[in-house]
mmCIF file of C-alpha atoms and ligand atoms in Angstrom:
data_model
loop_
_atom_site.group_PDB
_atom_site.id
_atom_site.type_symbol
_atom_site.label_atom_id
_atom_site.label_comp_id
_atom_site.label_asym_id
_atom_site.label_seq_id
_atom_site.Cartn_x
_atom_site.Cartn_y
_atom_site.Cartn_z
ATOM 1 C CA MET A 23 -0.010 0.008 -0.003
ATOM 2 C CA THR A 24 1.232 3.516 -0.819
ATOM 3 C CA ALA A 25 2.702 5.184 2.272
ATOM 4 C CA ILE A 26 1.397 8.696 2.824
ATOM 5 C CA VAL A 27 4.143 11.105 3.857
ATOM 6 C CA LEU A 28 2.856 14.362 5.262
ATOM 7 C CA PHE A 29 5.276 17.279 4.861
ATOM 8 C CA ALA A 30 4.298 19.333 7.895
ATOM 9 C CA ALA A 31 7.347 21.607 8.138
ATOM 10 C CA GLY A 32 5.734 24.583 6.453
ATOM 11 C CA GLN A 33 5.121 25.802 2.904
ATOM 12 C CA GLN A 34 8.439 27.637 2.604
ATOM 13 C CA MET A 35 10.442 24.572 3.556
ATOM 14 C CA TYR A 36 8.280 22.509 1.205
ATOM 15 C CA GLU A 37 9.479 24.568 -1.731
ATOM 16 C CA THR A 38 13.046 23.614 -0.824
ATOM 17 C CA TYR A 39 12.373 19.986 0.037
ATOM 18 C CA ARG A 40 9.738 18.898 -2.482
ATOM 19 C CA ILE A 41 12.045 17.844 -5.330
ATOM 20 C CA PRO A 42 14.935 16.418 -3.256
ATOM 21 C CA LEU A 43 12.470 14.440 -1.178
ATOM 22 C CA MET A 44 10.649 13.050 -4.218
ATOM 23 C CA GLN A 45 14.001 12.083 -5.755
ATOM 24 C CA ALA A 46 15.170 10.446 -2.529
ATOM 25 C CA LEU A 47 11.923 8.426 -2.225
ATOM 26 C CA ASP A 48 12.308 7.480 -5.881
ATOM 27 C CA ASN A 49 15.906 6.484 -5.501
ATOM 28 C CA LEU A 50 14.891 3.941 -2.879
ATOM 29 C CA ALA A 51 11.993 2.781 -5.093
ATOM 30 C CA LEU A 52 9.576 3.568 -2.266
ATOM 31 C CA ASP A 53 5.866 3.333 -2.879
ATOM 32 C CA ALA A 54 5.208 6.640 -1.098
ATOM 33 C CA ARG A 55 3.201 9.809 -1.773
ATOM 34 C CA LEU A 56 4.455 13.160 -0.509
ATOM 35 C CA VAL A 57 1.568 15.453 0.506
ATOM 36 C CA THR A 58 1.105 18.710 2.397
ATOM 37 C CA ASP A 59 -2.450 17.901 3.445
ATOM 38 C CA ALA A 60 -4.239 14.661 4.244
ATOM 39 C CA PRO A 61 -6.809 13.329 6.697
ATOM 40 C CA PRO A 62 -4.721 12.591 9.843
ATOM 41 C CA GLU A 63 -5.906 9.008 10.047
ATOM 42 C CA CYS A 64 -4.400 8.309 6.608
ATOM 43 C CA VAL A 65 -0.867 9.600 7.350
ATOM 44 C CA ASP A 66 1.979 7.098 7.689
ATOM 45 C CA TYR A 67 4.882 9.449 8.313
ATOM 46 C CA ILE A 68 5.107 13.131 9.375
ATOM 47 C CA ILE A 69 8.072 15.283 8.323
ATOM 48 C CA TYR A 70 8.291 17.863 11.057
ATOM 49 C CA ALA A 71 10.024 21.124 12.007
ATOM 50 C CA PRO A 72 9.446 23.090 15.252
ATOM 51 C CA SER A 73 7.406 25.743 13.336
ATOM 52 C CA SER A 74 5.008 23.030 12.089
ATOM 53 C CA ASP A 75 1.252 23.568 12.183
ATOM 54 C CA VAL A 76 0.966 20.002 13.500
ATOM 55 C CA GLN A 77 1.356 20.171 17.255
ATOM 56 C CA ASP A 78 -1.366 17.724 18.264
ATOM 57 C CA PHE A 79 -0.359 14.238 17.148
ATOM 58 C CA THR A 80 -3.399 12.487 18.663
ATOM 59 C CA PRO A 81 -5.414 12.152 15.428
ATOM 60 C CA TYR A 82 -2.451 10.611 13.542
ATOM 61 C CA THR A 83 -3.410 7.142 14.609
ATOM 62 C CA ARG A 84 -1.686 5.300 11.721
ATOM 63 C CA CYS A 85 1.539 7.346 11.839
ATOM 64 C CA LYS A 86 4.597 5.150 12.154
ATOM 65 C CA ALA A 87 7.144 7.905 12.828
ATOM 66 C CA VAL A 88 7.599 11.659 13.149
ATOM 67 C CA LEU A 89 10.743 12.639 11.201
ATOM 68 C CA ASN A 90 12.276 15.841 12.534
ATOM 69 C CA LEU A 91 14.236 18.007 10.109
ATOM 70 C CA TRP A 92 16.225 19.412 13.043
ATOM 71 C CA ALA A 93 19.006 17.727 15.054
ATOM 72 C CA GLY A 94 17.696 19.268 18.292
ATOM 73 C CA VAL A 95 14.373 17.997 19.582
ATOM 74 C CA GLU A 96 13.783 20.056 22.732
ATOM 75 C CA LYS A 97 10.688 21.712 21.212
ATOM 76 C CA ILE A 98 8.929 18.427 20.487
ATOM 77 C CA VAL A 99 10.263 15.760 22.792
ATOM 78 C CA GLY A 100 7.999 16.773 25.699
ATOM 79 C CA ASN A 101 4.817 17.011 23.588
ATOM 80 C CA PRO A 102 2.331 14.801 25.514
ATOM 81 C CA THR A 103 0.308 14.090 22.379
ATOM 82 C CA LEU A 104 3.295 12.519 20.642
ATOM 83 C CA THR A 105 3.152 8.773 21.151
ATOM 84 C CA GLN A 106 4.681 7.865 17.799
ATOM 85 C CA PRO A 107 8.439 7.187 17.464
ATOM 86 C CA LEU A 108 10.392 10.418 16.994
ATOM 87 C CA CYS A 109 13.514 10.511 14.820
ATOM 88 C CA ARG A 110 15.923 13.442 14.850
ATOM 89 C CA MET A 111 18.082 14.643 11.948
ATOM 90 C CA VAL A 112 21.601 13.370 11.601
ATOM 91 C CA ASP A 113 22.579 14.774 8.201
ATOM 92 C CA PRO A 114 26.135 14.444 6.837
ATOM 93 C CA SER A 115 26.039 17.979 5.428
ATOM 94 C CA LEU A 116 24.863 19.410 8.726
ATOM 95 C CA THR A 117 27.653 17.537 10.483
ATOM 96 C CA GLN A 118 30.197 18.921 8.041
ATOM 97 C CA GLY A 119 28.848 22.409 8.574
ATOM 98 C CA MET A 120 29.248 22.077 12.305
ATOM 99 C CA VAL A 121 32.792 20.715 11.935
ATOM 100 C CA GLU A 122 33.737 23.729 9.781
ATOM 101 C CA TYR A 123 32.102 26.249 12.166
ATOM 102 C CA VAL A 124 33.738 24.849 15.284
ATOM 103 C CA CYS A 125 37.176 24.350 13.700
ATOM 104 C CA GLY A 126 37.061 27.909 12.322
ATOM 105 C CA HIS A 127 36.308 29.398 15.713
ATOM 106 C CA VAL A 128 38.681 27.128 17.644
ATOM 107 C CA LEU A 129 41.514 28.052 15.260
ATOM 108 C CA ARG A 130 40.591 31.709 15.573
ATOM 109 C CA TYR A 131 41.024 31.547 19.346
ATOM 110 C CA HIS A 132 44.004 29.232 19.212
ATOM 111 C CA LEU A 133 45.881 31.554 16.849
ATOM 112 C CA GLY A 134 44.697 34.748 18.577
ATOM 113 C CA MET A 135 43.464 35.987 15.165
ATOM 114 C CA ASP A 136 41.430 38.810 16.653
ATOM 115 C CA ASP A 137 44.598 40.511 17.938
ATOM 116 C CA HIS A 138 45.845 40.793 14.390
ATOM 117 C CA ILE A 139 42.493 41.689 12.862
ATOM 118 C CA HIS A 140 42.136 44.591 15.320
ATOM 119 C CA ALA A 141 45.862 45.555 15.388
ATOM 120 C CA ARG A 142 46.617 49.291 15.186
ATOM 121 C CA PRO A 143 49.143 50.724 12.730
ATOM 122 C CA GLY A 144 52.619 50.106 14.088
ATOM 123 C CA ASP A 145 51.436 47.225 16.341
ATOM 124 C CA TRP A 146 54.353 44.987 15.479
ATOM 125 C CA HIS A 147 55.034 42.523 18.291
ATOM 126 C CA PRO A 148 55.805 39.166 16.773
ATOM 127 C CA VAL A 149 55.338 36.247 19.210
ATOM 128 C CA GLU A 150 55.714 32.599 18.445
ATOM 129 C CA PRO A 151 52.188 31.211 18.059
ATOM 130 C CA PRO A 152 51.510 28.040 20.007
ATOM 131 C CA LEU A 153 50.978 24.764 18.158
ATOM 132 C CA ALA A 154 47.770 22.782 18.461
ATOM 133 C CA GLN A 155 49.308 20.105 20.701
ATOM 134 C CA GLU A 156 49.946 22.796 23.302
ATOM 135 C CA ARG A 157 46.302 23.853 23.282
ATOM 136 C CA LYS A 158 43.719 22.142 25.482
ATOM 137 C CA VAL A 159 40.282 22.004 23.934
ATOM 138 C CA ALA A 160 37.247 20.393 25.649
ATOM 139 C CA ILE A 161 34.077 19.324 23.924
ATOM 140 C CA LEU A 162 30.938 18.882 26.034
ATOM 141 C CA GLY A 163 28.768 16.334 24.168
ATOM 142 C CA LEU A 164 30.309 13.471 22.243
ATOM 143 C CA GLY A 165 27.389 12.532 20.040
ATOM 144 C CA ALA A 166 27.077 12.736 16.252
ATOM 145 C CA LEU A 167 28.354 16.312 16.167
ATOM 146 C CA GLY A 168 30.783 16.282 19.094
ATOM 147 C CA GLN A 169 32.589 13.225 17.810
ATOM 148 C CA ALA A 170 32.838 14.607 14.257
ATOM 149 C CA VAL A 171 34.241 17.853 15.609
ATOM 150 C CA ALA A 172 36.687 15.919 17.841
ATOM 151 C CA GLN A 173 37.838 13.876 14.885
ATOM 152 C CA ALA A 174 38.522 17.016 12.844
ATOM 153 C CA LEU A 175 40.284 18.842 15.717
ATOM 154 C CA SER A 176 42.419 15.797 16.429
ATOM 155 C CA THR A 177 43.904 15.999 12.929
ATOM 156 C CA PHE A 178 45.501 19.335 13.986
ATOM 157 C CA GLY A 179 46.813 17.645 17.100
ATOM 158 C CA PHE A 180 44.829 19.597 19.734
ATOM 159 C CA ASP A 181 45.022 18.199 23.270
ATOM 160 C CA LEU A 182 41.379 17.110 23.426
ATOM 161 C CA HIS A 183 39.093 16.329 26.358
ATOM 162 C CA GLY A 184 35.446 15.375 25.944
ATOM 163 C CA TRP A 185 32.463 14.811 28.146
ATOM 164 C CA ALA A 186 29.249 12.806 27.666
ATOM 165 C CA ARG A 187 26.543 11.251 29.791
ATOM 166 C CA SER A 188 27.932 7.731 29.340
ATOM 167 C CA ALA A 189 31.500 6.429 29.298
ATOM 168 C CA LYS A 190 33.007 6.774 25.831
ATOM 169 C CA SER A 191 36.040 5.834 23.835
ATOM 170 C CA VAL A 192 36.833 8.329 21.067
ATOM 171 C CA PRO A 193 40.186 8.178 19.308
ATOM 172 C CA GLY A 194 42.383 11.162 20.197
ATOM 173 C CA VAL A 195 40.072 12.326 23.015
ATOM 174 C CA ARG A 196 40.404 11.884 26.759
ATOM 175 C CA CYS A 197 36.776 11.089 27.544
ATOM 176 C CA HIS A 198 35.048 11.920 30.790
ATOM 177 C CA HIS A 199 31.582 11.434 32.202
ATOM 178 C CA GLY A 200 29.742 12.171 35.437
ATOM 179 C CA GLN A 201 30.116 15.251 37.640
ATOM 180 C CA ASP A 202 33.764 14.668 38.433
ATOM 181 C CA GLY A 203 34.419 14.146 34.734
ATOM 182 C CA LEU A 204 32.768 17.481 33.976
ATOM 183 C CA LYS A 205 34.961 19.279 36.474
ATOM 184 C CA GLU A 206 38.062 17.601 35.060
ATOM 185 C CA CYS A 207 37.007 18.513 31.543
ATOM 186 C CA LEU A 208 36.280 22.171 32.387
ATOM 187 C CA SER A 209 39.540 22.578 34.282
ATOM 188 C CA HIS A 210 41.452 21.735 31.092
ATOM 189 C CA ALA A 211 39.355 23.791 28.694
ATOM 190 C CA GLN A 212 41.387 26.702 27.322
ATOM 191 C CA ILE A 213 38.810 26.491 24.554
ATOM 192 C CA LEU A 214 35.423 25.029 25.464
ATOM 193 C CA VAL A 215 32.969 23.776 22.821
ATOM 194 C CA THR A 216 29.402 22.892 23.871
ATOM 195 C CA LEU A 217 27.571 20.397 21.658
ATOM 196 C CA LEU A 218 25.032 19.124 24.122
ATOM 197 C CA PRO A 219 21.277 18.859 23.612
ATOM 198 C CA LEU A 220 19.058 21.023 25.768
ATOM 199 C CA THR A 221 17.414 18.790 28.380
ATOM 200 C CA ALA A 222 16.497 19.005 32.038
ATOM 201 C CA GLY A 223 19.981 17.576 32.736
ATOM 202 C CA THR A 224 21.904 20.141 30.689
ATOM 203 C CA GLU A 225 19.979 23.399 31.192
ATOM 204 C CA ASN A 226 22.180 26.070 32.774
ATOM 205 C CA LEU A 227 25.083 23.581 32.879
ATOM 206 C CA LEU A 228 27.451 26.475 32.309
ATOM 207 C CA ASP A 229 26.544 28.477 35.411
ATOM 208 C CA ALA A 230 28.798 30.630 37.550
ATOM 209 C CA ARG A 231 30.262 27.609 39.345
ATOM 210 C CA ALA A 232 31.096 25.754 36.113
ATOM 211 C CA LEU A 233 32.542 28.876 34.428
ATOM 212 C CA ALA A 234 34.773 29.435 37.464
ATOM 213 C CA LEU A 235 36.358 26.016 36.882
ATOM 214 C CA LEU A 236 37.689 27.047 33.460
ATOM 215 C CA PRO A 237 41.311 28.249 33.149
ATOM 216 C CA LYS A 238 41.308 32.058 33.388
ATOM 217 C CA GLY A 239 40.651 33.684 30.025
ATOM 218 C CA ALA A 240 39.207 30.539 28.403
ATOM 219 C CA ALA A 241 37.233 30.908 25.216
ATOM 220 C CA LEU A 242 33.729 29.465 24.728
ATOM 221 C CA VAL A 243 32.174 28.321 21.465
ATOM 222 C CA ASN A 244 28.508 27.420 21.933
ATOM 223 C CA PRO A 245 26.668 26.090 18.911
ATOM 224 C CA GLY A 246 24.713 23.646 21.150
ATOM 225 C CA ARG A 247 21.735 25.493 22.642
ATOM 226 C CA GLY A 248 21.352 28.853 24.364
ATOM 227 C CA GLY A 249 19.779 27.292 27.442
ATOM 228 C CA LEU A 250 23.016 25.411 28.237
ATOM 229 C CA VAL A 251 24.471 28.707 29.416
ATOM 230 C CA ASP A 252 23.360 30.955 32.244
ATOM 231 C CA ASP A 253 23.472 34.266 30.356
ATOM 232 C CA ALA A 254 24.008 36.467 33.416
ATOM 233 C CA ALA A 255 26.782 34.232 34.718
ATOM 234 C CA LEU A 256 28.516 34.270 31.348
ATOM 235 C CA ILE A 257 28.348 38.085 31.158
ATOM 236 C CA ALA A 258 29.785 38.348 34.672
ATOM 237 C CA ALA A 259 32.588 35.904 33.715
ATOM 238 C CA LEU A 260 33.343 37.893 30.531
ATOM 239 C CA ASP A 261 33.405 41.159 32.483
ATOM 240 C CA SER A 262 35.822 39.752 35.040
ATOM 241 C CA GLY A 263 38.057 38.185 32.348
ATOM 242 C CA GLN A 264 37.394 34.677 33.674
ATOM 243 C CA VAL A 265 36.059 33.949 30.198
ATOM 244 C CA GLY A 266 38.185 35.693 27.587
ATOM 245 C CA HIS A 267 35.742 35.555 24.713
ATOM 246 C CA ALA A 268 32.593 33.725 23.666
ATOM 247 C CA THR A 269 31.210 32.814 20.261
ATOM 248 C CA LEU A 270 27.528 32.129 20.606
ATOM 249 C CA ASP A 271 25.361 30.726 17.853
ATOM 250 C CA VAL A 272 22.255 29.800 19.829
ATOM 251 C CA PHE A 273 20.224 31.705 22.343
ATOM 252 C CA ARG A 274 17.319 31.310 24.807
ATOM 253 C CA THR A 275 15.270 33.646 22.555
ATOM 254 C CA GLU A 276 15.850 33.590 18.819
ATOM 255 C CA PRO A 277 16.288 35.880 17.033
ATOM 256 C CA LEU A 278 18.447 37.311 19.823
ATOM 257 C CA PRO A 279 16.598 40.520 20.887
ATOM 258 C CA ALA A 280 18.372 43.710 19.743
ATOM 259 C CA GLU A 281 18.660 44.931 23.351
ATOM 260 C CA HIS A 282 20.351 41.746 24.635
ATOM 261 C CA PRO A 283 23.801 42.584 26.105
ATOM 262 C CA PHE A 284 25.477 39.841 24.056
ATOM 263 C CA TRP A 285 25.107 41.996 20.940
ATOM 264 C CA THR A 286 27.308 44.826 22.231
ATOM 265 C CA HIS A 287 29.605 42.991 24.597
ATOM 266 C CA PRO A 288 33.181 43.505 23.348
ATOM 267 C CA ARG A 289 34.085 39.904 24.195
ATOM 268 C CA VAL A 290 31.156 38.205 22.445
ATOM 269 C CA THR A 291 30.672 37.190 18.847
ATOM 270 C CA VAL A 292 27.067 36.524 17.971
ATOM 271 C CA THR A 293 26.255 34.337 14.997
ATOM 272 C CA PRO A 294 22.567 33.896 14.028
ATOM 273 C CA HIS A 295 22.075 30.141 14.543
ATOM 274 C CA ILE A 296 23.990 29.287 11.364
ATOM 275 C CA ALA A 297 26.620 26.906 12.760
ATOM 276 C CA ALA A 298 25.074 24.037 10.890
ATOM 277 C CA THR A 299 21.909 23.825 8.863
ATOM 278 C CA THR A 300 20.053 20.799 7.546
ATOM 279 C CA ARG A 301 20.625 20.623 3.781
ATOM 280 C CA ALA A 302 17.662 19.438 1.726
ATOM 281 C CA ARG A 303 19.498 17.002 -0.564
ATOM 282 C CA THR A 304 21.329 14.971 2.069
ATOM 283 C CA ALA A 305 18.566 15.280 4.702
ATOM 284 C CA SER A 306 15.989 14.020 2.174
ATOM 285 C CA HIS A 307 18.047 10.872 1.771
ATOM 286 C CA VAL A 308 18.053 10.376 5.558
ATOM 287 C CA ILE A 309 14.245 10.853 5.637
ATOM 288 C CA ALA A 310 13.706 8.400 2.766
ATOM 289 C CA GLN A 311 16.022 5.857 4.416
ATOM 290 C CA ASN A 312 13.945 6.020 7.572
ATOM 291 C CA ILE A 313 10.684 5.652 5.658
ATOM 292 C CA ALA A 314 12.145 2.611 3.892
ATOM 293 C CA ARG A 315 13.103 1.154 7.251
ATOM 294 C CA GLY A 316 9.652 1.790 8.591
ATOM 295 C CA GLU A 317 8.070 0.058 5.627
ATOM 296 C CA GLN A 318 10.420 -2.941 6.058
ATOM 297 C CA GLY A 319 9.673 -3.147 9.783
ATOM 298 C CA LEU A 320 13.315 -2.296 10.614
ATOM 299 C CA PRO A 321 14.297 -0.117 13.600
ATOM 300 C CA PHE A 322 14.387 3.597 12.754
ATOM 301 C CA LEU A 323 17.673 5.481 12.590
ATOM 302 C CA HIS A 324 18.365 8.362 14.974
ATOM 303 C CA LEU A 325 15.498 7.472 17.270
ATOM 304 C CA VAL A 326 15.022 9.877 20.130
ATOM 305 C CA ASP A 327 14.935 8.467 23.665
ATOM 306 C CA ARG A 328 11.996 10.284 25.290
ATOM 307 C CA GLY A 329 13.244 9.467 28.807
ATOM 308 C CA ARG A 330 16.603 11.080 28.206
ATOM 309 C CA GLY A 331 15.087 13.912 26.151
ATOM 310 C CA TYR A 332 17.492 13.616 23.186
HETATM 311 P P1 LIG B 6 23.582 13.612 19.970
HETATM 312 O O1 LIG B 6 24.210 12.747 18.958
HETATM 313 O O2 LIG B 6 22.321 13.230 20.587
HETATM 314 O O3 LIG B 6 24.714 13.803 21.119
HETATM 315 C C1 LIG B 6 24.468 14.429 22.316
HETATM 316 C C2 LIG B 6 25.661 14.258 23.240
HETATM 317 O O4 LIG B 6 25.405 14.960 24.464
HETATM 318 C C3 LIG B 6 25.912 12.804 23.590
HETATM 319 O O5 LIG B 6 27.309 12.536 23.643
HETATM 320 C C4 LIG B 6 25.324 12.707 25.004
HETATM 321 O O6 LIG B 6 25.924 11.722 25.824
HETATM 322 C C5 LIG B 6 25.633 14.085 25.552
HETATM 323 N N1 LIG B 6 24.734 14.387 26.673
HETATM 324 C C6 LIG B 6 23.370 14.550 26.626
HETATM 325 N N2 LIG B 6 22.897 14.815 27.889
HETATM 326 C C7 LIG B 6 23.989 14.850 28.681
HETATM 327 C C8 LIG B 6 24.170 15.059 30.062
HETATM 328 N N3 LIG B 6 23.120 15.308 30.866
HETATM 329 N N4 LIG B 6 25.382 15.026 30.574
HETATM 330 C C9 LIG B 6 26.453 14.752 29.769
HETATM 331 N N5 LIG B 6 26.366 14.537 28.441
HETATM 332 C C10 LIG B 6 25.153 14.573 27.925
HETATM 333 O O7 LIG B 6 23.384 15.091 19.401
HETATM 334 P P2 LIG B 6 24.179 15.819 18.230
HETATM 335 O O8 LIG B 6 23.619 15.417 16.929
HETATM 336 O O9 LIG B 6 25.640 15.664 18.460
HETATM 337 O O10 LIG B 6 23.735 17.343 18.476
HETATM 338 C C11 LIG B 6 24.011 18.032 19.702
HETATM 339 C C12 LIG B 6 23.240 19.307 19.756
HETATM 340 O O11 LIG B 6 23.764 20.276 18.838
HETATM 341 C C13 LIG B 6 21.746 19.206 19.334
HETATM 342 O O12 LIG B 6 20.932 18.688 20.369
HETATM 343 C C14 LIG B 6 21.415 20.666 19.055
HETATM 344 O O13 LIG B 6 20.982 21.284 20.264
HETATM 345 C C15 LIG B 6 22.785 21.238 18.616
HETATM 346 N N6 LIG B 6 22.755 21.616 17.187
HETATM 347 C C16 LIG B 6 23.002 22.933 16.866
HETATM 348 C C17 LIG B 6 23.023 23.350 15.522
HETATM 349 C C18 LIG B 6 23.341 24.767 15.158
HETATM 350 O O14 LIG B 6 23.222 25.133 13.974
HETATM 351 N N7 LIG B 6 23.716 25.605 16.099
HETATM 352 C C19 LIG B 6 22.796 22.412 14.521
HETATM 353 C C20 LIG B 6 22.583 21.068 14.865
HETATM 354 C C21 LIG B 6 22.556 20.706 16.225
HETATM 355 P P3 LIG B 6 25.805 10.123 25.464
HETATM 356 O O15 LIG B 6 26.691 9.978 24.242
HETATM 357 O O16 LIG B 6 26.378 9.478 26.652
HETATM 358 O O17 LIG B 6 24.378 9.852 25.187
#
């Protein structure tokens, strides 16, 4: 029977996704029909984004999976009407984008590029720049993105520490877990990268106490989620010099309100949630793969664990 795939991520996204999705479904020879409207009881799969009109999943009684176009699921995972399996996006292009964003900002801090970009005429004080193996970088979150970033940073030779919920073994990374592991990780982090999901267990993780554990003048790169950071504590740490600089891509409120102090703080770089975006061509393949698995009765890829919240 033809599987009905409801694209419920909005009309604008549909313009971008329609052709790549149809091609991806075709490539896997799937008997599936992509629609933007259908009686809920006829829908087999829902392609979802947080801005979706579909927020009550109760009438979708036949739906085998909700396929999120976003990697982060904090806006849907707690939806009490969602009883269907929820899959998040793990897209190779999104991963590559994140690797490039993080490596770019880590190298910027490592090489002290801002000093040269903002140098005044006559500012000629050559110092030997450190090499990557002399630079301690810590990554909080060693999932799809954290591990890809770690792998890329390890090719430069950075002295890498990482932290996850469970014990991990990642080549080139000293892995930590648990509260003691977090402290250990933070204490080494001359450059700290946060690639954690936003859950009850990670919200405000970077509070005043955690920021105080960093080596003085550490740099922060946060493309994870705004809620991981206590904004007021970060501003205080930046003002005191405990944190030397922060590059923030994600915020509690997005777009970041014009009056937010991050915009004008001399030690903050704001980027508008562009670290990594889901790309239609590669993401469509991931969606089609999951529909194929659903149709074959195979376990879905990138299934979200509701209990853990990610
Ligand atoms: P993922 O594969 O689910 O990995 C999450 C990692 O965080 C895992 O290593 C997990 O530990 C760890 N973790 C979760 N809760 C924890 C806790 N309480 N304590 C310690 N570690 C914890 O996710 P991902 O694909 O790498 O993505 C990470 C996040 O990046 C997303 O959730 C999203 O918020 C953000 N993101 C941002 C952008 C952007 O453009 N700015 C784009 C995509 C994603 P275990 O391995 O032990 O489970």
